[in-house]
Short mmCIF file of C-alpha atoms in Angstrom, two decimals:
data_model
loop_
_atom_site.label_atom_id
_atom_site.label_comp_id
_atom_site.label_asym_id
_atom_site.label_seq_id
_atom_site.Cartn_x
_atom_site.Cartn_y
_atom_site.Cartn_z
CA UNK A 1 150.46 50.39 124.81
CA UNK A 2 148.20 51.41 127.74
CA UNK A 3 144.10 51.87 126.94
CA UNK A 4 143.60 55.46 125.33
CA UNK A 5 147.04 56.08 123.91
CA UNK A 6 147.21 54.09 120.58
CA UNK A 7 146.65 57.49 117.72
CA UNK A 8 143.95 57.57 115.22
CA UNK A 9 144.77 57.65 111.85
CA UNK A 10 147.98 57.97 110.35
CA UNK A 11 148.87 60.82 112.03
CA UNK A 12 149.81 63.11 108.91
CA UNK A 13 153.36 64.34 107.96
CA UNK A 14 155.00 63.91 110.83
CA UNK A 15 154.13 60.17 111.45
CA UNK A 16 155.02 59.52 107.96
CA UNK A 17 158.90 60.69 109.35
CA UNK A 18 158.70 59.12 112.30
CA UNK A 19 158.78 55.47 110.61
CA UNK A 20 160.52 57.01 107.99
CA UNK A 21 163.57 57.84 110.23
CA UNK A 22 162.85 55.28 112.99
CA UNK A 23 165.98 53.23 113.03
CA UNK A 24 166.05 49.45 112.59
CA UNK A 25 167.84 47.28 114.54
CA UNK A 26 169.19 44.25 113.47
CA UNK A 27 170.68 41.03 115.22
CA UNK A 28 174.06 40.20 113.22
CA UNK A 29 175.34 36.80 113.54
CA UNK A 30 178.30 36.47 116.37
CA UNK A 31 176.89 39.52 118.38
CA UNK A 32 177.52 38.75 122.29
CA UNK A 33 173.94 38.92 122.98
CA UNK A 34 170.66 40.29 123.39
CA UNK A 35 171.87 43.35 125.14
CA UNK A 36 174.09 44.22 121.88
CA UNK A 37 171.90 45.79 118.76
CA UNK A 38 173.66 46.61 115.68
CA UNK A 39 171.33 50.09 114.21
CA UNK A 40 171.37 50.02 110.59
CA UNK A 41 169.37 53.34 109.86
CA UNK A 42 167.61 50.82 107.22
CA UNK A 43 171.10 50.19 105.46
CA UNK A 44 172.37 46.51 104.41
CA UNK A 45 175.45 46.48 107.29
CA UNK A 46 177.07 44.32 104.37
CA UNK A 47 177.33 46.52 102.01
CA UNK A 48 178.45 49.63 104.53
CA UNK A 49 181.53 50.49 106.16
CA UNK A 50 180.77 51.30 109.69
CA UNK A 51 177.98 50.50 112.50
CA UNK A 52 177.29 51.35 116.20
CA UNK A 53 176.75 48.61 118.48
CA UNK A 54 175.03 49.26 121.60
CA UNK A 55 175.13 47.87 125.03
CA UNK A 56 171.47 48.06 126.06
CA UNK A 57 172.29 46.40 129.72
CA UNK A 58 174.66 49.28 129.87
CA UNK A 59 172.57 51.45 129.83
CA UNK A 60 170.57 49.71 132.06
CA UNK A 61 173.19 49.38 134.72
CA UNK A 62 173.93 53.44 134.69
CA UNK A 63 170.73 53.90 135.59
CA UNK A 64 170.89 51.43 138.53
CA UNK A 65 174.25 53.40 139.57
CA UNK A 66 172.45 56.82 139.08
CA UNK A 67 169.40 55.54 141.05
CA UNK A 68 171.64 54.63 144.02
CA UNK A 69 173.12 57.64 144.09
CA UNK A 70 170.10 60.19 144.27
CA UNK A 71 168.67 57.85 146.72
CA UNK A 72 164.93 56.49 147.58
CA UNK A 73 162.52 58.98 147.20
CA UNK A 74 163.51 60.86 143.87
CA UNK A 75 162.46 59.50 140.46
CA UNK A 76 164.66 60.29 136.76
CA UNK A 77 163.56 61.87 133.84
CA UNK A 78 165.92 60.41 131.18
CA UNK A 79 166.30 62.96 128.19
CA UNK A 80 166.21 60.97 124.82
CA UNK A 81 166.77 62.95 121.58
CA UNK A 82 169.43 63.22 118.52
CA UNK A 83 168.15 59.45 118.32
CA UNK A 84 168.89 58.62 121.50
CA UNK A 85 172.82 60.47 121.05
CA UNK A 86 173.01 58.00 118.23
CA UNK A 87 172.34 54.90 120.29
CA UNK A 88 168.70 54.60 118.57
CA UNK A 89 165.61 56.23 120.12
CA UNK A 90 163.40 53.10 120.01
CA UNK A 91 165.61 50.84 121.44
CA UNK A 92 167.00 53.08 124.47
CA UNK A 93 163.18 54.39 125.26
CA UNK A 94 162.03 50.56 125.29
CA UNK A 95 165.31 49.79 127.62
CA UNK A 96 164.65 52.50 129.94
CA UNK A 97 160.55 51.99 130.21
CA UNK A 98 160.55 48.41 130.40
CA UNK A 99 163.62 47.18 131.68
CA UNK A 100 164.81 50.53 133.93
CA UNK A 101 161.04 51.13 135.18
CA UNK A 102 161.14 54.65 134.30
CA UNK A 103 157.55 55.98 133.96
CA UNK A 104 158.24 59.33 132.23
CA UNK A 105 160.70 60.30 128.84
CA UNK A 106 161.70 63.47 128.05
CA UNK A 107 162.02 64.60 124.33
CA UNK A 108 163.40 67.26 122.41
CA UNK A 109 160.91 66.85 119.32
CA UNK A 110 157.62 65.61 118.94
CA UNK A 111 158.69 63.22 116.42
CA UNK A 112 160.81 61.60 118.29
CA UNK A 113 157.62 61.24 120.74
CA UNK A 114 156.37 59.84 117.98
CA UNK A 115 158.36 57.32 116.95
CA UNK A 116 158.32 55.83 120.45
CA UNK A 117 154.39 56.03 120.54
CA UNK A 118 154.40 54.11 117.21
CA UNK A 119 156.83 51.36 118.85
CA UNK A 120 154.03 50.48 121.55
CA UNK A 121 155.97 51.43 124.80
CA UNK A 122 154.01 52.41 127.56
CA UNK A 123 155.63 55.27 129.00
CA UNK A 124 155.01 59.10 130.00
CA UNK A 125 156.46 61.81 127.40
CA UNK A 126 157.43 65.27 127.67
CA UNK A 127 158.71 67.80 125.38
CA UNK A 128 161.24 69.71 127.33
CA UNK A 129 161.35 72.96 124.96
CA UNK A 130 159.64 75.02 122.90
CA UNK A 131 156.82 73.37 119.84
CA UNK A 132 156.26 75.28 116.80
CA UNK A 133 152.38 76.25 116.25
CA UNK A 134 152.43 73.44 113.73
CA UNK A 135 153.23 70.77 115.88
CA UNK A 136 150.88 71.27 119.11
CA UNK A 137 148.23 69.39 118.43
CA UNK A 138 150.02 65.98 117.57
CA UNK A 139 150.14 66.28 121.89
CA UNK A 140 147.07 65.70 122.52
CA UNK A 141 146.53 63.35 119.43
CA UNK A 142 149.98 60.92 120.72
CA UNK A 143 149.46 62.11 124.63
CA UNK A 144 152.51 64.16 125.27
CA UNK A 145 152.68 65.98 127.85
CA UNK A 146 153.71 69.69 126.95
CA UNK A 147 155.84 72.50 128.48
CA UNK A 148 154.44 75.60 128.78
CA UNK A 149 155.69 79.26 129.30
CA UNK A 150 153.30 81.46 127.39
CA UNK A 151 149.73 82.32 127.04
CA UNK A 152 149.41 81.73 122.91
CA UNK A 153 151.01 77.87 124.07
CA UNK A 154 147.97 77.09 126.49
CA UNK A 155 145.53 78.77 123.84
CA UNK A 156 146.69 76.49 120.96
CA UNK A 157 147.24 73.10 123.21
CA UNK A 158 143.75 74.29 124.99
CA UNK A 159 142.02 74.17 121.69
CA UNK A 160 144.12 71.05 120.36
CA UNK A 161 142.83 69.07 123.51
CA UNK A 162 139.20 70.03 122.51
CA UNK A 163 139.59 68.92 119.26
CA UNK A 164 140.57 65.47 120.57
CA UNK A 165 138.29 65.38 123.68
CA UNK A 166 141.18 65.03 125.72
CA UNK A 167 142.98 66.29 129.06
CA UNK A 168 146.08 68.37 128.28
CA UNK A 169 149.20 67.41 131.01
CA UNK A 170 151.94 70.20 131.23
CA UNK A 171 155.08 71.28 132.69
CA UNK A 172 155.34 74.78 133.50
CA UNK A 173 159.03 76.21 132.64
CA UNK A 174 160.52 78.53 134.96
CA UNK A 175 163.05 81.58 133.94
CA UNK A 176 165.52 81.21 136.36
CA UNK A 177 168.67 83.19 135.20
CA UNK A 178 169.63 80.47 131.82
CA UNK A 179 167.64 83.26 129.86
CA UNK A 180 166.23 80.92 127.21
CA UNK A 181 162.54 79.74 127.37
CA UNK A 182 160.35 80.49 130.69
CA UNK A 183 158.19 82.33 132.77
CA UNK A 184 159.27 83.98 135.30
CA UNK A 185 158.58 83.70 138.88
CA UNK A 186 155.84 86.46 139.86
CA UNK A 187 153.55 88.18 138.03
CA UNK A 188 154.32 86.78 134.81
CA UNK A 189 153.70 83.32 136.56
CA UNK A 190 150.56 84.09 137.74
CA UNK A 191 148.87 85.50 134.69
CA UNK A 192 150.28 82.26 133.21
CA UNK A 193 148.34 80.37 136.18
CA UNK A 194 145.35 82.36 135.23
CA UNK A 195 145.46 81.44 131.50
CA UNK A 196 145.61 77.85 132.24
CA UNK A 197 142.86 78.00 134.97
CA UNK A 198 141.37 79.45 132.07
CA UNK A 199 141.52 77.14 129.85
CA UNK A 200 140.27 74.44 131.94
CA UNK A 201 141.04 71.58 130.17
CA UNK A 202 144.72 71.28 130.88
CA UNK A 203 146.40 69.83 134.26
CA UNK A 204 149.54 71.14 135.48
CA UNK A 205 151.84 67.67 136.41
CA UNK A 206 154.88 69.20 136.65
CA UNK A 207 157.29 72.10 136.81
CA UNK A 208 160.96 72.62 135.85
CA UNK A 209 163.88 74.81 135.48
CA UNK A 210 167.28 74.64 133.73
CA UNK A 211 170.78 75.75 135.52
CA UNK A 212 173.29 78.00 133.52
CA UNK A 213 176.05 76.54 135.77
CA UNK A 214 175.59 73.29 136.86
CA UNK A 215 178.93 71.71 135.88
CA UNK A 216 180.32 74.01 138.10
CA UNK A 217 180.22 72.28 141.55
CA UNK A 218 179.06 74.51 144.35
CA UNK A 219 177.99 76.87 142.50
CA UNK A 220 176.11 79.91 143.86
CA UNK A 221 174.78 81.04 140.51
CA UNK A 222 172.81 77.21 140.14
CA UNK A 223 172.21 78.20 143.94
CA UNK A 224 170.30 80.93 143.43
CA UNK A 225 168.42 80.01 140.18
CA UNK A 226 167.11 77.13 142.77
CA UNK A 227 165.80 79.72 145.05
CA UNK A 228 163.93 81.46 142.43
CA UNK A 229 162.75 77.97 141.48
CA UNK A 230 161.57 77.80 144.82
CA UNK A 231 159.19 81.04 145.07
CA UNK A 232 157.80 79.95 142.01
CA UNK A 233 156.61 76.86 143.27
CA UNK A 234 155.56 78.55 146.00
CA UNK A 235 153.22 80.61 143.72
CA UNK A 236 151.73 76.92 142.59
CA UNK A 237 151.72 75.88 146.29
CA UNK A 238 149.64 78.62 147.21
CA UNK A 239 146.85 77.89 144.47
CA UNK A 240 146.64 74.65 145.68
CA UNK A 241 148.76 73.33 142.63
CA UNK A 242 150.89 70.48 143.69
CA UNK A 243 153.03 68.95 140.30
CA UNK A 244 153.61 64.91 140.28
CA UNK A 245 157.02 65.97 138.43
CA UNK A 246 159.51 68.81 139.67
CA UNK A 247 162.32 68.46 138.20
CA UNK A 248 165.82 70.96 138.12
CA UNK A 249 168.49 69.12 138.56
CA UNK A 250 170.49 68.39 135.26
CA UNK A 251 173.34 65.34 135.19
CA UNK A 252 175.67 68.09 136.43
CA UNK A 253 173.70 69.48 139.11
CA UNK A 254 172.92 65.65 139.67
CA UNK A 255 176.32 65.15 140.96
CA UNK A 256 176.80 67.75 143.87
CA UNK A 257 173.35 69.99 144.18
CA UNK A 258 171.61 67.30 146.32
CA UNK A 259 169.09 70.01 147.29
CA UNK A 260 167.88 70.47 143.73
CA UNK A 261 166.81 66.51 143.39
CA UNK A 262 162.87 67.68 144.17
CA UNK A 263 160.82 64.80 143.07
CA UNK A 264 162.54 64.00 140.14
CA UNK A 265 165.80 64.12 138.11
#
């Protein structure tokens, strides 16, 4: 784990679950190989009637495919939550940091944050949605890098990241026509900009939207959410915000919307 990321303490509640629920893995005799694990979910596999086994140099050849495909000069954001789609959290974050070189995981929870923080691999990690009041200041505490869409958010992370004496990292979510979470572009944006300037202990490192249609190839909807996308980062542009991480482009929009790569995917 890289200097300044190991968590004080036990970490409360949530910690307790995330070693609670982490899964184990275990090496069963005959298995073709290090790149096989056998997740038991902390049952005896001898006693129980089914198992998963998962390819982790799979895994690690996709992203090699996916890689060549987007081409030099974009980066990936893998998504890794449900457990990893029931392939095991640990194991697939550890896969993709240190054999994949990807420097930053997106989660769905914080606990599953956790869990990989608690596992010692050094890698970046986002939550992609929404956290609960409740669960904000376990960012600062594990360094995870929020997202952002609302002033009460940068308030409570603000005063989280004072608590810890630490520098708060977001990603600021842009409404671009999926009408879930988001600000969107314009004013609402720029009183959001103000709040964080505001705050001033929290650095914007990335920005991201998410496409209604992007299974749909050639899509003008996705088309247009991307040039919404695009006067909002204008907005950041023009305050001399510049993100390390822009990121639209889902695994659908992967496939065909080749303008929507940004820096990352």
């Amino acid at each position: 784990m890289a200097a300044g990321r190991k968590p004080r303490g036990p970490g409360g509640f949530l910690c307790a679950l995330a070693r609670a629920a982490a899964p184990q893995i275990s090496m069963r005799k005959g298995a073709p190989g290090p790149d096989v694990t056998e997740y038991s979910n902390n049952m005896d596999l001898e006693h129980y009637n089914s198992y998963v086994k998962v390819d982790l140099g799979a895994i690690q050849r996709n992203v090699e495919r996916i890689k060549a495909h987007i081409g030099p000069g974009h980066g990936m954001i893998p998504v890794v939550k449900g457990n990893a789609y029931g392939l095991g959290t640990v194991a697939v974050a550890r896969t993709l940091a240190e054999r994949c070189g990807i420097g930053l995981i997106a989660n769905a929870h914080v606990l599953e944050s956790i869990q990989i923080r608690e596992a010692g691999i050094d890698v970046d990690l986002m939550i992609l949605g929404a956290l609960p009041p409740h669960a904000i200041p376990y960012a600062p505490r594990y360094d995870i890098q929020l997202t952002v869409f609302n002033g009460e958010t940068v308030r409570l992370l603000s005063a989280a990241c004072r608590r810890e004496g630490k520098l708060g990292k977001v990603h600021i979510k842009l409404e671009t026509g999926l009408g879930r979470i988001g600000v969107k572009p314009g004013p609402d944006l720029e009183r959001l900009l103000d709040e964080i300037e505001r705050a001033g202990n929290l650095e914007i490192v990335g920005a991201f939207t998410h496409y209604a249609t992007a299974t749909q190839q050639q899509s003008q909807y996705a088309k247009g959410q991307f040039a919404l996308f695009q006067q909002g980062m204008e907005q950041l542009y023009a305050r001399g915000i510049h993100p390390a991480y822009v990121h639209t482009a889902s695994t659908g929009a992967t496939v065909w919307f080749k303008d929507s790569y940004c820096t990352h995917v």
